[in-house]
Coordinates of C-alpha atoms and ligand atoms in Angstrom, one line a residue:
X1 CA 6.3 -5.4 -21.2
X2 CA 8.0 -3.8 -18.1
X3 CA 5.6 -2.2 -15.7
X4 CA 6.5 0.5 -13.5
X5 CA 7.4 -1.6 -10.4
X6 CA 10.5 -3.1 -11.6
X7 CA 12.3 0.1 -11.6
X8 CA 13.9 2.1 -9.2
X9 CA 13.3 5.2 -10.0
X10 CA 10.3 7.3 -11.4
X11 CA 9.7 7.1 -14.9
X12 CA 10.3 11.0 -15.3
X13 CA 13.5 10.7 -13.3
X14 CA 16.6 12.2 -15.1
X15 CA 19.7 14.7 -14.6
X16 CA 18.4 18.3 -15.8
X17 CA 20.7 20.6 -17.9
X18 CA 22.5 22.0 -14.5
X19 CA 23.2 18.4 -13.4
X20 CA 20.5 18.1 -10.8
X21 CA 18.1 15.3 -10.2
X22 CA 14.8 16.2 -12.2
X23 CA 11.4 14.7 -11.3
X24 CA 7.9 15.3 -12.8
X25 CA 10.0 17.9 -14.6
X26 CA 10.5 19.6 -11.5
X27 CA 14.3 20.5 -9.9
X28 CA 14.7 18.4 -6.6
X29 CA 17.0 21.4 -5.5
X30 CA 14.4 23.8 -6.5
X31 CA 12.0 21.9 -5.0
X32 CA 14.1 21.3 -1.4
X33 CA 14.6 24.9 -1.3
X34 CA 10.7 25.9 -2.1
X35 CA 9.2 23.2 0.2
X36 CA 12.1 22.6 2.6
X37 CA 13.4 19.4 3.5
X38 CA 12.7 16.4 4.4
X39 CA 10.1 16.8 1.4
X40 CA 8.2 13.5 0.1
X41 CA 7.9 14.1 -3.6
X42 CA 5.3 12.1 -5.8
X43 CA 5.7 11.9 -9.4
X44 CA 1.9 11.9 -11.1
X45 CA 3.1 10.5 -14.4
X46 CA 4.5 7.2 -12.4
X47 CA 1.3 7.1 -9.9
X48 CA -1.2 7.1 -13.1
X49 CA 1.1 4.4 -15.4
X50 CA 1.0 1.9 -12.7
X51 CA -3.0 2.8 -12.3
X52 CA -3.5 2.5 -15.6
X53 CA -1.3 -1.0 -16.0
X54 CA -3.7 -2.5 -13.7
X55 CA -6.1 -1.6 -15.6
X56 CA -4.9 -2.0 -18.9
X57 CA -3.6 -5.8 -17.7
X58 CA -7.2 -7.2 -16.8
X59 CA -8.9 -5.1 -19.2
X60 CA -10.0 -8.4 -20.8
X61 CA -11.4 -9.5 -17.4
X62 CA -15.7 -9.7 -17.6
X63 CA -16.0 -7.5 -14.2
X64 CA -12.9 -6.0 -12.4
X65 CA -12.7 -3.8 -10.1
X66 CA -9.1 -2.4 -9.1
X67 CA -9.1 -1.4 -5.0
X68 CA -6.0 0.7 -3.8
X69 CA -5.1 -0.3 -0.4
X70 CA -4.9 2.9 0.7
X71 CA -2.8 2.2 3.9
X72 CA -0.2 2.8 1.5
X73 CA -0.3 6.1 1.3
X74 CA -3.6 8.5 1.6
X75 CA -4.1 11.8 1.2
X76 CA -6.8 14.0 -0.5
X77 CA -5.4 14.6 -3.6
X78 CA -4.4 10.8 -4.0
X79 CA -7.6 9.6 -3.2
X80 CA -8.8 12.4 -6.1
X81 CA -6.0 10.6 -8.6
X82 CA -7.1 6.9 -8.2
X83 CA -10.4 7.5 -8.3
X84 CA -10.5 9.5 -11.8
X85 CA -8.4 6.5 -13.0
X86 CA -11.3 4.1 -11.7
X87 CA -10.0 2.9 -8.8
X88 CA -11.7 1.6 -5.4
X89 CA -10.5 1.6 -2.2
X90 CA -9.7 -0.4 0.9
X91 CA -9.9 1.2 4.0
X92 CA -8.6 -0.1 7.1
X93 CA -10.1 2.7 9.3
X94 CA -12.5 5.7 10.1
X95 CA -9.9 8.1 9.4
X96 CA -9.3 6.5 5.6
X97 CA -12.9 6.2 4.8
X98 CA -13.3 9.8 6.4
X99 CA -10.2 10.8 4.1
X100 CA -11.7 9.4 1.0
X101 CA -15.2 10.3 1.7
X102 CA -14.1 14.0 2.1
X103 CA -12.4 13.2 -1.5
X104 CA -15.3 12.6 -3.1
X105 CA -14.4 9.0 -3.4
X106 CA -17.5 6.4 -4.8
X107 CA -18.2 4.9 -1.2
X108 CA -19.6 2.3 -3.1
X109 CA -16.3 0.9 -4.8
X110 CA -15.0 0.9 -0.8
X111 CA -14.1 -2.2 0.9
X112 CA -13.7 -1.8 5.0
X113 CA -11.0 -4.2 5.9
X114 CA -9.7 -4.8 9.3
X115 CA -9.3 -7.4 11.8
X116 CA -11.2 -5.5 15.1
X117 CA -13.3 -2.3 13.5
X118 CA -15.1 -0.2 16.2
X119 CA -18.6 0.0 16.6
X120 CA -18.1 3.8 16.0
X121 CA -15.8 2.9 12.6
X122 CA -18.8 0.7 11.7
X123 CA -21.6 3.1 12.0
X124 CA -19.7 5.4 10.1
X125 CA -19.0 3.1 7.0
X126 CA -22.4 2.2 7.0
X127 CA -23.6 5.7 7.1
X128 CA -21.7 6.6 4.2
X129 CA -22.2 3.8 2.3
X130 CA -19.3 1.8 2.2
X131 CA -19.5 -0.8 -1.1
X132 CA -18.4 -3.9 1.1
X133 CA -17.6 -5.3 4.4
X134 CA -14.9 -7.7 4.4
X135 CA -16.2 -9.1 7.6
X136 CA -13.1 -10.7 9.4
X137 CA -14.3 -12.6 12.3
X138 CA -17.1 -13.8 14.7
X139 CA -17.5 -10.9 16.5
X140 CA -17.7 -8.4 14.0
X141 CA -20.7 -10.5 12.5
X142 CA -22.2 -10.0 15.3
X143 CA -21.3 -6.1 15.6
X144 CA -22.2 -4.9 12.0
X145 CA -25.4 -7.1 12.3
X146 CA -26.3 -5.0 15.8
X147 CA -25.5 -2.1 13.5
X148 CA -27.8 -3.1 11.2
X149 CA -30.5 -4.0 13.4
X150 CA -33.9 -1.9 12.6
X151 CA -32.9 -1.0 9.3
X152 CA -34.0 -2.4 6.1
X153 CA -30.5 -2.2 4.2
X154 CA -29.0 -4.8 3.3
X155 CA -25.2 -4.7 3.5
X156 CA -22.7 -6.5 1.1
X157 CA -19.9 -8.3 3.0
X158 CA -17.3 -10.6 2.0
X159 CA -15.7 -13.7 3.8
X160 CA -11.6 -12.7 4.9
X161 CA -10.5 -16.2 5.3
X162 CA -6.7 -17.1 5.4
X163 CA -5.8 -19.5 2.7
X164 CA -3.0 -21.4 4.1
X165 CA -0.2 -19.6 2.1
X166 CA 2.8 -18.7 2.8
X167 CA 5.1 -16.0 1.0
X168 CA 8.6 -15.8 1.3
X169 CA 8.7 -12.0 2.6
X170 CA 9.3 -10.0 5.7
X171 CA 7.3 -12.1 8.6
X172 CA 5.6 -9.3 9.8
X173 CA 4.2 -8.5 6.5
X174 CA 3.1 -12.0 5.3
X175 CA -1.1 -12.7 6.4
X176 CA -2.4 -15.6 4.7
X177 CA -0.1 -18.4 6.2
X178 CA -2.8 -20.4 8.7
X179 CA -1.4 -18.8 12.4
X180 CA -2.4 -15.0 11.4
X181 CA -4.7 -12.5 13.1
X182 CA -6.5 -11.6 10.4
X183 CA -9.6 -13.6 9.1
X184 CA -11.2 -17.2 9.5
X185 CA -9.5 -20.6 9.2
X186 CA -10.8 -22.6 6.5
X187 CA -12.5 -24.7 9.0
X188 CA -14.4 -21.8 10.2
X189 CA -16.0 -20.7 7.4
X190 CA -19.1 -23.1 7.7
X191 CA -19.8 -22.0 11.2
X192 CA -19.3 -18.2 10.1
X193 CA -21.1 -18.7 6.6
X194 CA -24.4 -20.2 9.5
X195 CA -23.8 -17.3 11.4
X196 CA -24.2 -14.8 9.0
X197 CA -27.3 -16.3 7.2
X198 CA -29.4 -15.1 10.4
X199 CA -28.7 -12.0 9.9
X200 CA -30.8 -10.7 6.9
X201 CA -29.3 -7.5 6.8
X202 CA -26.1 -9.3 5.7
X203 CA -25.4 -10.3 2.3
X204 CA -22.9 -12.4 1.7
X205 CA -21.6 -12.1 -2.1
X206 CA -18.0 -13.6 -2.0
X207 CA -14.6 -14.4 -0.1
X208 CA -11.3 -12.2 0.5
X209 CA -8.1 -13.2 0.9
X210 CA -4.5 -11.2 1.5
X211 CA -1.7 -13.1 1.3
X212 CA 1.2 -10.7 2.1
X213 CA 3.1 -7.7 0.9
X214 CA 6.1 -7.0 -1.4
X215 CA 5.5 -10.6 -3.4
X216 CA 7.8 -11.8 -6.0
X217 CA 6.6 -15.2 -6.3
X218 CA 3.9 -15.7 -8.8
X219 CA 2.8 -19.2 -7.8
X220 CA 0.9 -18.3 -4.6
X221 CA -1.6 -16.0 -7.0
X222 CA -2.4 -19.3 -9.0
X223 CA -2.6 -21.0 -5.2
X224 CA -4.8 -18.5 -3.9
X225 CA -7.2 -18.2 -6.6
X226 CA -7.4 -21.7 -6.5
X227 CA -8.8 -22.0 -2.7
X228 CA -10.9 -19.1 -3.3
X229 CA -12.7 -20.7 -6.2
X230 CA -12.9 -24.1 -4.5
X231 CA -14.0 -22.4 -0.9
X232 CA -16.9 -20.6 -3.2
X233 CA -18.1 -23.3 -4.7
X234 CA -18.0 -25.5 -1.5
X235 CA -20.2 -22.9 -0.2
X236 CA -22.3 -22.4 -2.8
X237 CA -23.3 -25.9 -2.7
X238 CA -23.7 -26.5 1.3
X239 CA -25.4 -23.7 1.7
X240 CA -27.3 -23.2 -1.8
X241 CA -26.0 -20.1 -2.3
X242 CA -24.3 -17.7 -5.1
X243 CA -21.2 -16.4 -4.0
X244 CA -19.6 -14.6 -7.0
X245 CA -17.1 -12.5 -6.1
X246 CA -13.4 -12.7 -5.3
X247 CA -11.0 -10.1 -3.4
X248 CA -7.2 -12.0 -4.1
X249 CA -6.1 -8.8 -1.7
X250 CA -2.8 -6.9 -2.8
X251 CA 1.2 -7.7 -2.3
X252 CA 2.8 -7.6 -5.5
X253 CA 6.0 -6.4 -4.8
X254 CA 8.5 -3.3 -6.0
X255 CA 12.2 -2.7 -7.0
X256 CA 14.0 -1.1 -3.8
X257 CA 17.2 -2.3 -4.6
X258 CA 18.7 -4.7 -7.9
X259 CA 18.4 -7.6 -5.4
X260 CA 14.6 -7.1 -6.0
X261 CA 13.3 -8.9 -9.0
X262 CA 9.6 -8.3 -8.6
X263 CA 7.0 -9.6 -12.3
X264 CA 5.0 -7.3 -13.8
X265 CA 1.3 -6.6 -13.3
X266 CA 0.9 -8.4 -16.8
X267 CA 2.8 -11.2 -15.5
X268 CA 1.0 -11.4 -12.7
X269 CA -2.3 -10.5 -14.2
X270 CA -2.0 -13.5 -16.6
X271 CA -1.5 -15.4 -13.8
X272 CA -4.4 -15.0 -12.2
X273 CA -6.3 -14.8 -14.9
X274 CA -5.5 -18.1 -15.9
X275 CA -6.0 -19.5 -12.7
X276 CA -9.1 -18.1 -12.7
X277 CA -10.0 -19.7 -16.0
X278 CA -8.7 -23.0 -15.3
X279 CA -10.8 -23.1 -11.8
X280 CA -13.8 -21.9 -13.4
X281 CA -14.2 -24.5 -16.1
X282 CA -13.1 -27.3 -13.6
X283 CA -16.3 -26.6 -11.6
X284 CA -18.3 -25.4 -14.3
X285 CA -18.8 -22.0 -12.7
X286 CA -19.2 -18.4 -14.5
X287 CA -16.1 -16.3 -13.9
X288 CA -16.5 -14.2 -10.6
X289 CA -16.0 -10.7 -9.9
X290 CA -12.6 -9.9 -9.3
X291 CA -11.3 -7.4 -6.7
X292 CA -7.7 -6.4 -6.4
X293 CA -6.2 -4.4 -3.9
X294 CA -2.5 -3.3 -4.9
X295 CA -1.1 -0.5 -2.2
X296 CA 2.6 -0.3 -2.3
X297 CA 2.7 -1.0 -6.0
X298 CA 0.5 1.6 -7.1
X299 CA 2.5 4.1 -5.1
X300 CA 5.5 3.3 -3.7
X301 CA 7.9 4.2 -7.3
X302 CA 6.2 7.4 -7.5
X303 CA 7.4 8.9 -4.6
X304 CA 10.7 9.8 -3.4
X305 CA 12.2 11.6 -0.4
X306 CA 14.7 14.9 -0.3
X307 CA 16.4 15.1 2.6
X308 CA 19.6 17.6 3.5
X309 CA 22.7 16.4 4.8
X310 CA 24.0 17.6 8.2
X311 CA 26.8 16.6 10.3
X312 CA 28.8 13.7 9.2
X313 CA 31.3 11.5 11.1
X314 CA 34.0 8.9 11.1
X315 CA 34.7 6.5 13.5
X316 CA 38.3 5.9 14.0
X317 CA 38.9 2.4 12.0
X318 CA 34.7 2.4 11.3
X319 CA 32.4 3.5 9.4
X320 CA 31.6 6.9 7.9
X321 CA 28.2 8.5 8.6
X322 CA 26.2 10.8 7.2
X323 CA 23.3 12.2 9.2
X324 CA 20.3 13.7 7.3
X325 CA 17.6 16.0 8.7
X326 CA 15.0 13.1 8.4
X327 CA 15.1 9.4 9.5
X328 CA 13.1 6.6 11.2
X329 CA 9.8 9.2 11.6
X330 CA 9.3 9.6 8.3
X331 CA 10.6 6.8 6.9
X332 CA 10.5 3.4 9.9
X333 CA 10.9 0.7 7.3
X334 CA 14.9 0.4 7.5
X335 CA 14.2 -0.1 11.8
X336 CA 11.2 -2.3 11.1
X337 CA 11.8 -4.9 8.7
X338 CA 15.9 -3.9 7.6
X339 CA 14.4 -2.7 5.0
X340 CA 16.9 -1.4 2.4
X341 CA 16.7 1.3 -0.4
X342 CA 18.8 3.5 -3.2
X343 CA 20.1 6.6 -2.3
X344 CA 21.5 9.3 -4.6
X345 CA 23.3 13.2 -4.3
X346 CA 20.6 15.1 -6.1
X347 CA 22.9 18.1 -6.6
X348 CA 25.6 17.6 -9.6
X349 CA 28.4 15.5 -8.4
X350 CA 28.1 13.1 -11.1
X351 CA 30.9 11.4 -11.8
X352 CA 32.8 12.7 -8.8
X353 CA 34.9 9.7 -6.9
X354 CA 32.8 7.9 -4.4
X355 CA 33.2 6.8 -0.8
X356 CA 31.5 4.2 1.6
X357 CA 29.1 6.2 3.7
X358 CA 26.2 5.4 5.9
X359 CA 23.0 7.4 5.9
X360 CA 21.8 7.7 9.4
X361 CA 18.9 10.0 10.4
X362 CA 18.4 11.9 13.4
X363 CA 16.2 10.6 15.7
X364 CA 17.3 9.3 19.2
X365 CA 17.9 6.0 18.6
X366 CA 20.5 4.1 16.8
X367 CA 19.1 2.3 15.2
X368 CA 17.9 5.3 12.9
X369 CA 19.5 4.3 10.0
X370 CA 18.4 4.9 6.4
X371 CA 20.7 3.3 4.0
X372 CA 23.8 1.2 5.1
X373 CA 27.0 1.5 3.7
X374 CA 26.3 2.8 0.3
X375 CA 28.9 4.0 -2.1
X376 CA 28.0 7.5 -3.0
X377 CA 30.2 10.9 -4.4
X378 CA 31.5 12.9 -1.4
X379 CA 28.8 14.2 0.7
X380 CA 29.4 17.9 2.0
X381 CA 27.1 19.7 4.5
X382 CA 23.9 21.2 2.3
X383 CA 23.8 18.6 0.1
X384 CA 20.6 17.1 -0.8
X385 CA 19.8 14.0 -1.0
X386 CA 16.9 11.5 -3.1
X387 CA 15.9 8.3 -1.5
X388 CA 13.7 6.5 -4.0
X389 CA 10.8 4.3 -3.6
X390 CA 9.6 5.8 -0.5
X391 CA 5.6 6.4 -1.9
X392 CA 4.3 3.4 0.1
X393 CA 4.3 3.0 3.7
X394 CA 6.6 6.2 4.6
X395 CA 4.4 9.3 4.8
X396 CA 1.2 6.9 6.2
X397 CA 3.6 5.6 8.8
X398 CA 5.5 8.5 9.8
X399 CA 5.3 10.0 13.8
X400 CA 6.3 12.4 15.7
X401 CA 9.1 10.9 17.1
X402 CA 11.0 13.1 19.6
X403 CA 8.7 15.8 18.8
X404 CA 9.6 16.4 14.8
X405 CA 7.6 17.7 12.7
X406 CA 6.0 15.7 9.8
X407 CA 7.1 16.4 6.1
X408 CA 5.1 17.7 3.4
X409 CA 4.1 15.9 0.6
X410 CA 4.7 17.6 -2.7
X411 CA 3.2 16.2 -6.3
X412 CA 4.8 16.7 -9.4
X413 CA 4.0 17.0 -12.7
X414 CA 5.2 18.3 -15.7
X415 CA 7.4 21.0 -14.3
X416 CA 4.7 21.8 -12.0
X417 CA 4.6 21.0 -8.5
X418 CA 2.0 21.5 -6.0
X419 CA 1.9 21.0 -2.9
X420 CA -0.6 18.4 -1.6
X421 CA 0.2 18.0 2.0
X422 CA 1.7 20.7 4.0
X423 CA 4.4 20.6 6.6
X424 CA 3.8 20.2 9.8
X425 CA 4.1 23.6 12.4
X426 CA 5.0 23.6 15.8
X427 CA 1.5 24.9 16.3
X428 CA -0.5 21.9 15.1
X429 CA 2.0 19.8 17.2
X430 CA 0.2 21.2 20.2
X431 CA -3.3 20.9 18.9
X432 CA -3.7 18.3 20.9
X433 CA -2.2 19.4 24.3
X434 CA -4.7 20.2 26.9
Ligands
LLP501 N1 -5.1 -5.8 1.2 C1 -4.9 -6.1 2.5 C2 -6.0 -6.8 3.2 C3 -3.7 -5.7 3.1 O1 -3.6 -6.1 4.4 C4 -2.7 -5.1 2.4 C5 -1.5 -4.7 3.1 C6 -2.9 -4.7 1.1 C7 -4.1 -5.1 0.5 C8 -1.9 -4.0 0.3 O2 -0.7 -4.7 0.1 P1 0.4 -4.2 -0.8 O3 -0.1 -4.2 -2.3 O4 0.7 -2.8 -0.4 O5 1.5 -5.1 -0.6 N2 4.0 -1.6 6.3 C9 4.4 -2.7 5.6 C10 3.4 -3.3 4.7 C11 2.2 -3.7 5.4 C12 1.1 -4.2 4.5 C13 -0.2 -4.4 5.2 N3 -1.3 -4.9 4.4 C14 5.7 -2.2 4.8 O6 6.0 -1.1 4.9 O7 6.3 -3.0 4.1

């Protein structure tokens, strides 16, 4: 069965009786004039089906526990979403486990990620009750145990260690290859594993792992799941110990474009599942608890951005741009890692001749480009326009860049949309200013 990241667009995505993009049952012109643009738009429907796939594809699993990697995209009101449907979280930050926390989030289905947490961050997660550390390197043993010191709590951490795998994806998104910032070597572990066991406010239950971001492979799940199990069970002996629990990290990846060809969370549930299986019985262990930490997969089809074309301009013998009012600040992904996505006139040209145009944003730089030479009906001034797959990494990496405000992030759902993030004003942009 197809899961929600192999398409492009949202599942509730269609042409309305006037002609107009529809999402969430909602009028994307409607919606660009109510709200303004540029306008993120999250479809509920597609957020909650992916949730639920997750769920649904390891429901057979003894004891799962779904995390979103909520780098991804965290608000409120997602945060409220993912948590009804069961969902942990990892945080990367004080300001996510503040975000959460203020969501009424379970604190302890949190896992604290992060390769150089501040004391302050620390104190924080720990006052709140953060489920688990996954405690990423020498010195942060050494600060969460000063944090601990005088107290009788006992904290749960697990081991981030870098397996050794490599993904074929964008460099600056792949983690678990051996020369990465995040986590111990595998020859490190022993020395960390000694370290820790001084510290009896820290618990060590089980090993974490994050091999990289927008994964179509399937191989390196079965790779990873492999080391994990071995690494626990090499522990477990040296030290006499009972590690029994697993965090295999996020990555699985989503359709931008038709080059993308990601599997499906069953596919890749069975996967893991098997090699999880197949490890267990080779060392005669009970199956651990799982963790899973899907970010962009769980969002990133759900949301969409409206923008409104502006001026527009063709180089003699060049290429044709269009310039929209948004760009690199809300979306940086095309500037960071050429990232490329699907563009579409929301208004009615359908079926109207199309023309090479590039979609360029307007942002001092030039290399603020959205979409590259795309084939699209005639764009006028006013027009709106739908970028898909924009839910992951757009709103949660956006700026101020040259001063412009941030968009607002709009949720739909069955014809009704609500507003979940409001625009930015001038005034708040000064907040700051002393
Ligand atoms: N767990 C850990 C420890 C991570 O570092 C990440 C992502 C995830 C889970 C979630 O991975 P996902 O399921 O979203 O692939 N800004 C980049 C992506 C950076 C990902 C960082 N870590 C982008 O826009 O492509």
């Amino acid at each position: 069965m197809k899961t929600i990241n192999q398409f492009i667009m949202p599942k509730t995505a269609k042409r309305n009786s006037k002609g107009n993009l529809e999402l969430g049952g909602c009028d994307c012109l409607e919606l660009a004039e109510k709200y303004g643009t540029p306008l993120y738009v999250m479809c509920k429907e597609t957020l909650v089906d992916m949730a639920q796939s997750f769920k649904n594809a390891f429901e057979d699993y003894p004891n799962f526990q779904p995390t979103y990697a909520s780098k991804a995209l965290m608000t409120k009101k997602i945060a409220e979403i993912l948590h009804s449907e069961g969902f942990g979280f990892d945080a990367v930050s004080g300001g996510e486990i503040y975000t959460m926390h203020k969501a009424g989030v379970d604190m302890s289905k949190v896992t604290f990620n992060g390769n150089n947490k501040t004391p302050d961050e620390i104190k924080f997660a720990l006052e709140v009750g953060i489920g688990h550390f996954s405690v990423d390197n020498f010195s942060e043993i050494e600060d969460l145990a000063d944090a601990l010191k005088g107290s009788d709590k006992t904290q749960p951490i697990h081991l981030r260690i870098t397996p050794g795998i490599e993904c074929h994806t964008h460099e600056y998104i792949q983690t678990g290859h051996l020369d990465s910032k995040f986590g111990f070597d595998l020859s490190q572990t022993d020395s960390a594993v000694e370290e820790i066991l001084k510290h009896k406010n820290l618990e060590l239950k089980g090993l974490h792992a994050h091999i990289g971001s927008q994964i179509f492979e399937t191989k390196v799940f079965e790779d990873e799941v492999e080391v994990l199990i071995k690494e626990i069970v090499r522990l477990n002996k040296k030290f006499n110990l009972n590690l029994n629990e697993i965090n295999i990290g996020g990555g699985l990846g989503i359709t931008y474009t038709e080059a993308d060809t990601p599997p499906s969370v069953y596919e890749i549930a069975e996967i893991i599942k098997q090699a999880i299986d197949k490890n267990c019985k080779k060392y005669s262990i009970e199956k651990p608890k799982l963790f899973i930490e899907p970010g962009r997969s769980i969002v990133g089809t759900a949301g969409v951005t409206l923008y409104k074309a502006g001026s527009s301009k063709q180089v003699p013998n060049g290429k044709k741009y269009v310039a929209l009012d948004g760009g690199m600040a809300d979306n940086p992904r095309p500037s960071m890692y050429g990232a490329e996505y699907i563009a579409e006139v929301a208004n009615n040209k359908v079926g109207e001749p199309l023309e090479t145009v590039t979609l360029s944003g307007r942002y001092c730089e030039s290399g603020d480009i959205l979409i590259k030479n795309t084939e699209l009906p005639k764009i006028q001034k006013g027009d709106i326009l739908c970028i898909y797959n924009t839910g992951a990494y757009n709103y949660s990496m956006s700026s101020n860049y040259n001063r412009i405000l941030k968009p607002a992030v709009v949720l739909v759902n069955q014809g009704q949309p609500a507003m979940i993030v409001s625009r930015q004003t001038y005034e708040q942009l000064l907040e700051n200013d002393l």
